[in-house]
Short mmCIF file of C-alpha atoms in Angstrom, two decimals:
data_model
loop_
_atom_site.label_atom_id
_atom_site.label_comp_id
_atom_site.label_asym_id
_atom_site.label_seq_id
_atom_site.Cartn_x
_atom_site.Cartn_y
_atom_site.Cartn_z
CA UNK A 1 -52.93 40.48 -224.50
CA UNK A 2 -49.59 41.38 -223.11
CA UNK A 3 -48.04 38.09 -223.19
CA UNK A 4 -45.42 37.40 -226.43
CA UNK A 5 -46.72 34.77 -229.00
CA UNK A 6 -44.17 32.10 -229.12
CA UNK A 7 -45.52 29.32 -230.77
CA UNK A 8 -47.25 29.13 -234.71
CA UNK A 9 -50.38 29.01 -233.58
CA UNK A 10 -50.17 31.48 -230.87
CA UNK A 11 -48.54 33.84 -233.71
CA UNK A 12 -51.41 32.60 -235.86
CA UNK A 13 -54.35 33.88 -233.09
CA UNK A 14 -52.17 36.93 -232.40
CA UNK A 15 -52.21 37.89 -235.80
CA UNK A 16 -55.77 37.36 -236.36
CA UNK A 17 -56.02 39.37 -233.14
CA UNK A 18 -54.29 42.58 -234.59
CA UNK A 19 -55.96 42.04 -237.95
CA UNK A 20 -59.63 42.60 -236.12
CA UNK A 21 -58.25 45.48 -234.43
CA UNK A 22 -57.05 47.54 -237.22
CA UNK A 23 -60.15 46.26 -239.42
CA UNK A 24 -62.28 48.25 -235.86
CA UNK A 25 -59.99 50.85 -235.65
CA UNK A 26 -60.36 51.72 -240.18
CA UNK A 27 -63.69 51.72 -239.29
CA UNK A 28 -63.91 54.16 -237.26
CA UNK A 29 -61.74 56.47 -238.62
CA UNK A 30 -60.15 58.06 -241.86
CA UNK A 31 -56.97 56.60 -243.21
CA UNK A 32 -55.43 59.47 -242.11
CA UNK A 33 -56.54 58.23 -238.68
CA UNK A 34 -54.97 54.82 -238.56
CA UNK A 35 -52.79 54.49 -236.13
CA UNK A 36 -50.35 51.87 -234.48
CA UNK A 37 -50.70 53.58 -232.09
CA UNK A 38 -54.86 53.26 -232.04
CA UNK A 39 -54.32 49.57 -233.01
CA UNK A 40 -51.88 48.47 -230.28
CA UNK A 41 -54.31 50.23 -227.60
CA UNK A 42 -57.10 48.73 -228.45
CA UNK A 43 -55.24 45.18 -227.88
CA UNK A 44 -53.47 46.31 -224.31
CA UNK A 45 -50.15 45.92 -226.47
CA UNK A 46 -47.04 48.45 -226.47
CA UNK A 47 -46.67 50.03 -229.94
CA UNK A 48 -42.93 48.23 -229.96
CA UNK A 49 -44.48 44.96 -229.30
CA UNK A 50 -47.60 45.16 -232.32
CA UNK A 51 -44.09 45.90 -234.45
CA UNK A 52 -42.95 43.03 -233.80
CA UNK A 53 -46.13 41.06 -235.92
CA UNK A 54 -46.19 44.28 -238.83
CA UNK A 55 -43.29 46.03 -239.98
CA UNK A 56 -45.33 49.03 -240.62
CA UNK A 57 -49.02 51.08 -240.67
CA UNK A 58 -49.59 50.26 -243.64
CA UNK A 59 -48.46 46.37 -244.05
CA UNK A 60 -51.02 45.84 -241.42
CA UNK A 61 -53.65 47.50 -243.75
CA UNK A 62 -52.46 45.51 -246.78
CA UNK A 63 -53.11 42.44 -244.07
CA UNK A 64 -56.73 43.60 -243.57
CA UNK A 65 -57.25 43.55 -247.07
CA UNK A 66 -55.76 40.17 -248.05
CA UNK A 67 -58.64 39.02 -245.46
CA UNK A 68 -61.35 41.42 -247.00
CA UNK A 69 -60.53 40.11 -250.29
CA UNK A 70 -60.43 36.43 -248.75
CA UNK A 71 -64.05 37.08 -247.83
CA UNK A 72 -65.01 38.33 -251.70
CA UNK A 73 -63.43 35.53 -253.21
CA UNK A 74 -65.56 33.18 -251.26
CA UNK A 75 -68.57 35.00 -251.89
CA UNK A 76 -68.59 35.26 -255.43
CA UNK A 77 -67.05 31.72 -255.75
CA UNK A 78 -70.42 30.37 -254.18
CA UNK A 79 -72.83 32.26 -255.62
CA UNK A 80 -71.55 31.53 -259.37
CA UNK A 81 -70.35 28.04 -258.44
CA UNK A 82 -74.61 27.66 -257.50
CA UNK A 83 -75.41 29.93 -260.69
CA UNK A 84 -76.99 27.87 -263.56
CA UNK A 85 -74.43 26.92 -266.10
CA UNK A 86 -74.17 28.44 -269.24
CA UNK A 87 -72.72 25.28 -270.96
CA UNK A 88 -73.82 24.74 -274.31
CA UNK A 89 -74.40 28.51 -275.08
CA UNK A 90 -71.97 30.14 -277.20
CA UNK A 91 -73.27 33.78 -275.69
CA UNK A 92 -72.16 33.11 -272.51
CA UNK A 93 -74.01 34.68 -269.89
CA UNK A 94 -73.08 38.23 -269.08
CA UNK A 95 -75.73 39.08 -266.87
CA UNK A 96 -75.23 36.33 -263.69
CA UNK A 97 -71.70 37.63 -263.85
CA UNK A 98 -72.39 41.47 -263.85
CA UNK A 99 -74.84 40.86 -260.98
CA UNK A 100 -72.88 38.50 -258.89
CA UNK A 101 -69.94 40.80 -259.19
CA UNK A 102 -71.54 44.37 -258.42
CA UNK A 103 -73.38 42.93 -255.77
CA UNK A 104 -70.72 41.29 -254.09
CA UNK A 105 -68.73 44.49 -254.29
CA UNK A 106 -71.60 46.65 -252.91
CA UNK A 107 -71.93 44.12 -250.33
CA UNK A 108 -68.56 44.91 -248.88
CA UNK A 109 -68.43 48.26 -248.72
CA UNK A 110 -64.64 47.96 -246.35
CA UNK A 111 -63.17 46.10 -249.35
CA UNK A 112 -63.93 49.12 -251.67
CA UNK A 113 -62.31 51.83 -249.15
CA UNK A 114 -59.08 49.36 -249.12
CA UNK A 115 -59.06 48.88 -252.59
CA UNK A 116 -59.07 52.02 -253.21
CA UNK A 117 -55.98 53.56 -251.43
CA UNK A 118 -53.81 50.12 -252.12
CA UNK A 119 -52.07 51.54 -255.28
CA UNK A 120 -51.57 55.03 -253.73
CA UNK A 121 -51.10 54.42 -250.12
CA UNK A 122 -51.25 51.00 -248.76
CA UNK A 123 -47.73 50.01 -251.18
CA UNK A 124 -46.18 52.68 -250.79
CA UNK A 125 -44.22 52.11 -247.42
CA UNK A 126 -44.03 48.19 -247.05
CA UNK A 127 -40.97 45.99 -247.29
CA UNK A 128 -40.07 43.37 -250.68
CA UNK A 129 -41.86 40.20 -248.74
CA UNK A 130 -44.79 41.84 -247.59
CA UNK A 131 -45.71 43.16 -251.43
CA UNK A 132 -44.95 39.77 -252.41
CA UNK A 133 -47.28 38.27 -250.30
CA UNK A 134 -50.23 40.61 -250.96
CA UNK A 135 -49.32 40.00 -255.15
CA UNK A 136 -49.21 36.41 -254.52
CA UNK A 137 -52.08 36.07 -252.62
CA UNK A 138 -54.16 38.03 -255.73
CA UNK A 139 -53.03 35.70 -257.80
CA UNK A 140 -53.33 32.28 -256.41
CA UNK A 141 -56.57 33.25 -254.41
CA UNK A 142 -58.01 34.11 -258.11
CA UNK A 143 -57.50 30.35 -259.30
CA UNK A 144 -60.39 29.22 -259.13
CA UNK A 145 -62.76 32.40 -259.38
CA UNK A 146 -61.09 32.78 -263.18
CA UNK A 147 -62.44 28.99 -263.95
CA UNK A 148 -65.74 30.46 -263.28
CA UNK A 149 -66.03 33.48 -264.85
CA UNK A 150 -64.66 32.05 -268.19
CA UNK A 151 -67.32 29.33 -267.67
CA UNK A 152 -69.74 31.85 -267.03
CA UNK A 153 -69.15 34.02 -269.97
CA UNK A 154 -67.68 31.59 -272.94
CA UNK A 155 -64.00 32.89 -272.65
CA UNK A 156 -60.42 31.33 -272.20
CA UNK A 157 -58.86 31.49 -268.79
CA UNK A 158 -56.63 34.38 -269.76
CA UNK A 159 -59.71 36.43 -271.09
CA UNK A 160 -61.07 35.78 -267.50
CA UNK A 161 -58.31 37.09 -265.84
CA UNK A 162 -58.24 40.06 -267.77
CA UNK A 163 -62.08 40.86 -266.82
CA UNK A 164 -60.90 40.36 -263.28
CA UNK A 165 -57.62 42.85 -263.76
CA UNK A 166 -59.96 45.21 -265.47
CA UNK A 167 -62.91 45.25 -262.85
CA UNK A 168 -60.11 45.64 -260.33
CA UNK A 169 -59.32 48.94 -261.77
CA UNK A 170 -62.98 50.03 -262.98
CA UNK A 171 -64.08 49.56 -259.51
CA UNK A 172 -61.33 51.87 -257.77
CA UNK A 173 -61.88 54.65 -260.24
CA UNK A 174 -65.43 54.94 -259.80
CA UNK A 175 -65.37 54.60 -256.42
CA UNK A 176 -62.49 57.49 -256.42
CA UNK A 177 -65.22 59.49 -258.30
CA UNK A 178 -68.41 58.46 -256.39
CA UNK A 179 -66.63 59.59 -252.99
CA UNK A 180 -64.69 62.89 -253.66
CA UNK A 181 -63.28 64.76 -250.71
CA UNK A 182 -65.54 66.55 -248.79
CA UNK A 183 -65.48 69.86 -250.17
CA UNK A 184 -65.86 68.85 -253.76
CA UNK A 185 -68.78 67.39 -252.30
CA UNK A 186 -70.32 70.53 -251.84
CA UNK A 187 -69.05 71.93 -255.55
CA UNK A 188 -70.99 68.94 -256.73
CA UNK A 189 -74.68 69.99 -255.41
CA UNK A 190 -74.80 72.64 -257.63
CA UNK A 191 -76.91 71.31 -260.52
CA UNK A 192 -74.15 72.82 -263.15
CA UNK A 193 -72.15 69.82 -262.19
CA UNK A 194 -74.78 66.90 -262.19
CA UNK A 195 -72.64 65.10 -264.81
CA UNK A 196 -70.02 64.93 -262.57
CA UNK A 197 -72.13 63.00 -260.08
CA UNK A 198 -71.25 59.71 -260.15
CA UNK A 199 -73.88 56.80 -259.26
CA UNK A 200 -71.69 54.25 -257.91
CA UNK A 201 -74.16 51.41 -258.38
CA UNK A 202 -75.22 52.28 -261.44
CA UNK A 203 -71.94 52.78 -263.33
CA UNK A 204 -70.43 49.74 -261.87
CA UNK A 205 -73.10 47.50 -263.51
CA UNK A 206 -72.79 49.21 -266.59
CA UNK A 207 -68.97 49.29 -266.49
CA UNK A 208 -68.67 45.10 -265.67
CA UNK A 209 -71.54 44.25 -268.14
CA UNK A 210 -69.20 46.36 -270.83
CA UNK A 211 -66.49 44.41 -269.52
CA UNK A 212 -68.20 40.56 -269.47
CA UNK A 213 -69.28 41.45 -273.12
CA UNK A 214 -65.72 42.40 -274.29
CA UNK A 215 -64.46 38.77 -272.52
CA UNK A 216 -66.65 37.04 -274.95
CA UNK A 217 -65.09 38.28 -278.22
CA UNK A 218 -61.73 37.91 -279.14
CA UNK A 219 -61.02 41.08 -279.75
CA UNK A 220 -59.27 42.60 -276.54
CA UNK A 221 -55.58 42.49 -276.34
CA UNK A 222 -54.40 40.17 -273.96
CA UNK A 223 -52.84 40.90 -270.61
CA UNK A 224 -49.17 41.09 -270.26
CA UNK A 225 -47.05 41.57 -267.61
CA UNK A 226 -44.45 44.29 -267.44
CA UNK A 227 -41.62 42.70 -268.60
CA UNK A 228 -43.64 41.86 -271.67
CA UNK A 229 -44.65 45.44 -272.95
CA UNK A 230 -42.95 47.09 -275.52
CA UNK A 231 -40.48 49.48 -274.61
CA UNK A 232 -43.36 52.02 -275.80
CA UNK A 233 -46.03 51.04 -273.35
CA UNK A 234 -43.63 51.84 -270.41
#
């Protein structure tokens, strides 16, 4: 692969190309691991040339994680799209949605270890248009997966996009809590600190049936943006 893209689609396949390196080369390693350096040698390329596709380390990760995501929109898409409609109920039905939604988390196991260093890593050293991107993507992508969690659970469209906003950030801080560094790890074993030992599984279902349940009511403030907070919320 030492030959320069020049056309769309041969920027398209290169890209693709350098996204399924870096999603082999997270893999294998710890973020603090990932290299472009690691990534351009596993495609043959020069470091200088895989800069020319990513401005930096970790706009290529943000990349990876657009496509993980991709992959988790489709998924749970499908699987409520083919879940049996609640229509007709005025409960809703929190339970299809609380399964389809842990599962499909637990399922991608990459997605969660992205999601997870996004707000404290993977933003913090990318240019305006890249951010914009990854934002914009969220947001469109989530279209059509809000239709079908309000369906699913008797809500408006902006209740559903709450749920989503709020699973987003249930989901990173257990998984923050269920995979402490190592040598908390080994505080944690002692049986003095079994509260502190978080059953990732377990909480998540817990956590997104709390938060399907509080969709259906009409009682949780709705989601604003920034420039819509009070001045105290800032």
């Amino acid at each position: 692969m030492t030959q320069r893209a020049r056309s769309d689609a041969d920027k398209r396949s290169r890209h693709h190309d350098i996204v399924d390196a870096a999603r082999a080369v997270f893999d294998a390693v710890e973020i603090d691991g990932f290299t472009m350096d690691a990534v351009a040698a596993s495609l043959s390329l020069a470091k200088g040339t895989l800069y020319r596709y990513v401005p930096t380390r970790e706009a290529l990760l943000l990349a990876l994680t657009i496509d993980e995501y991709a992959t988790w929109f489709e998924r749970v898409d499908a699987a409520l799209a083919a879940a049996p409609s609640p229509a007709g109920d005025p409960t809703g039905d929190p339970a299809t949605l609380t399964s389809v939604m842990v599962a499909s988390l637990i399922e991608q196991p990459r997605l969660l270890r992205l999601m997870s260093l996004v707000a404290s890593v993977l933003e913090r050293n990318v240019p305006f248009d890249t951010a914009l991107d990854y934002k914009s993507f969220l947001v469109q992508r989530s279209s059509v997966t809000v239709t079908l969690v309000a369906r699913h659970v008797g809500c408006t469209r902006q209740r559903a996009l709450q749920f989503l906003v709020h699973l987003q950030a249930l989901t990173i801080g257990l998984y923050h809590h269920a995979h402490p560094a190592p040598i908390v790890q080994e505080v944690l074993v002692d049986s003095a600190f079994a509260a502190l030992q978080i059953d990732f599984r377990c909480e998540l279902e817990h956590g997104v049936r709390a938060l399907a349940l509080a969709a259906m009511t009409d009682r949780a403030p709705a989601v604003r943006s920034v420039r819509q907070a009070a001045p105290n919320d800032r």
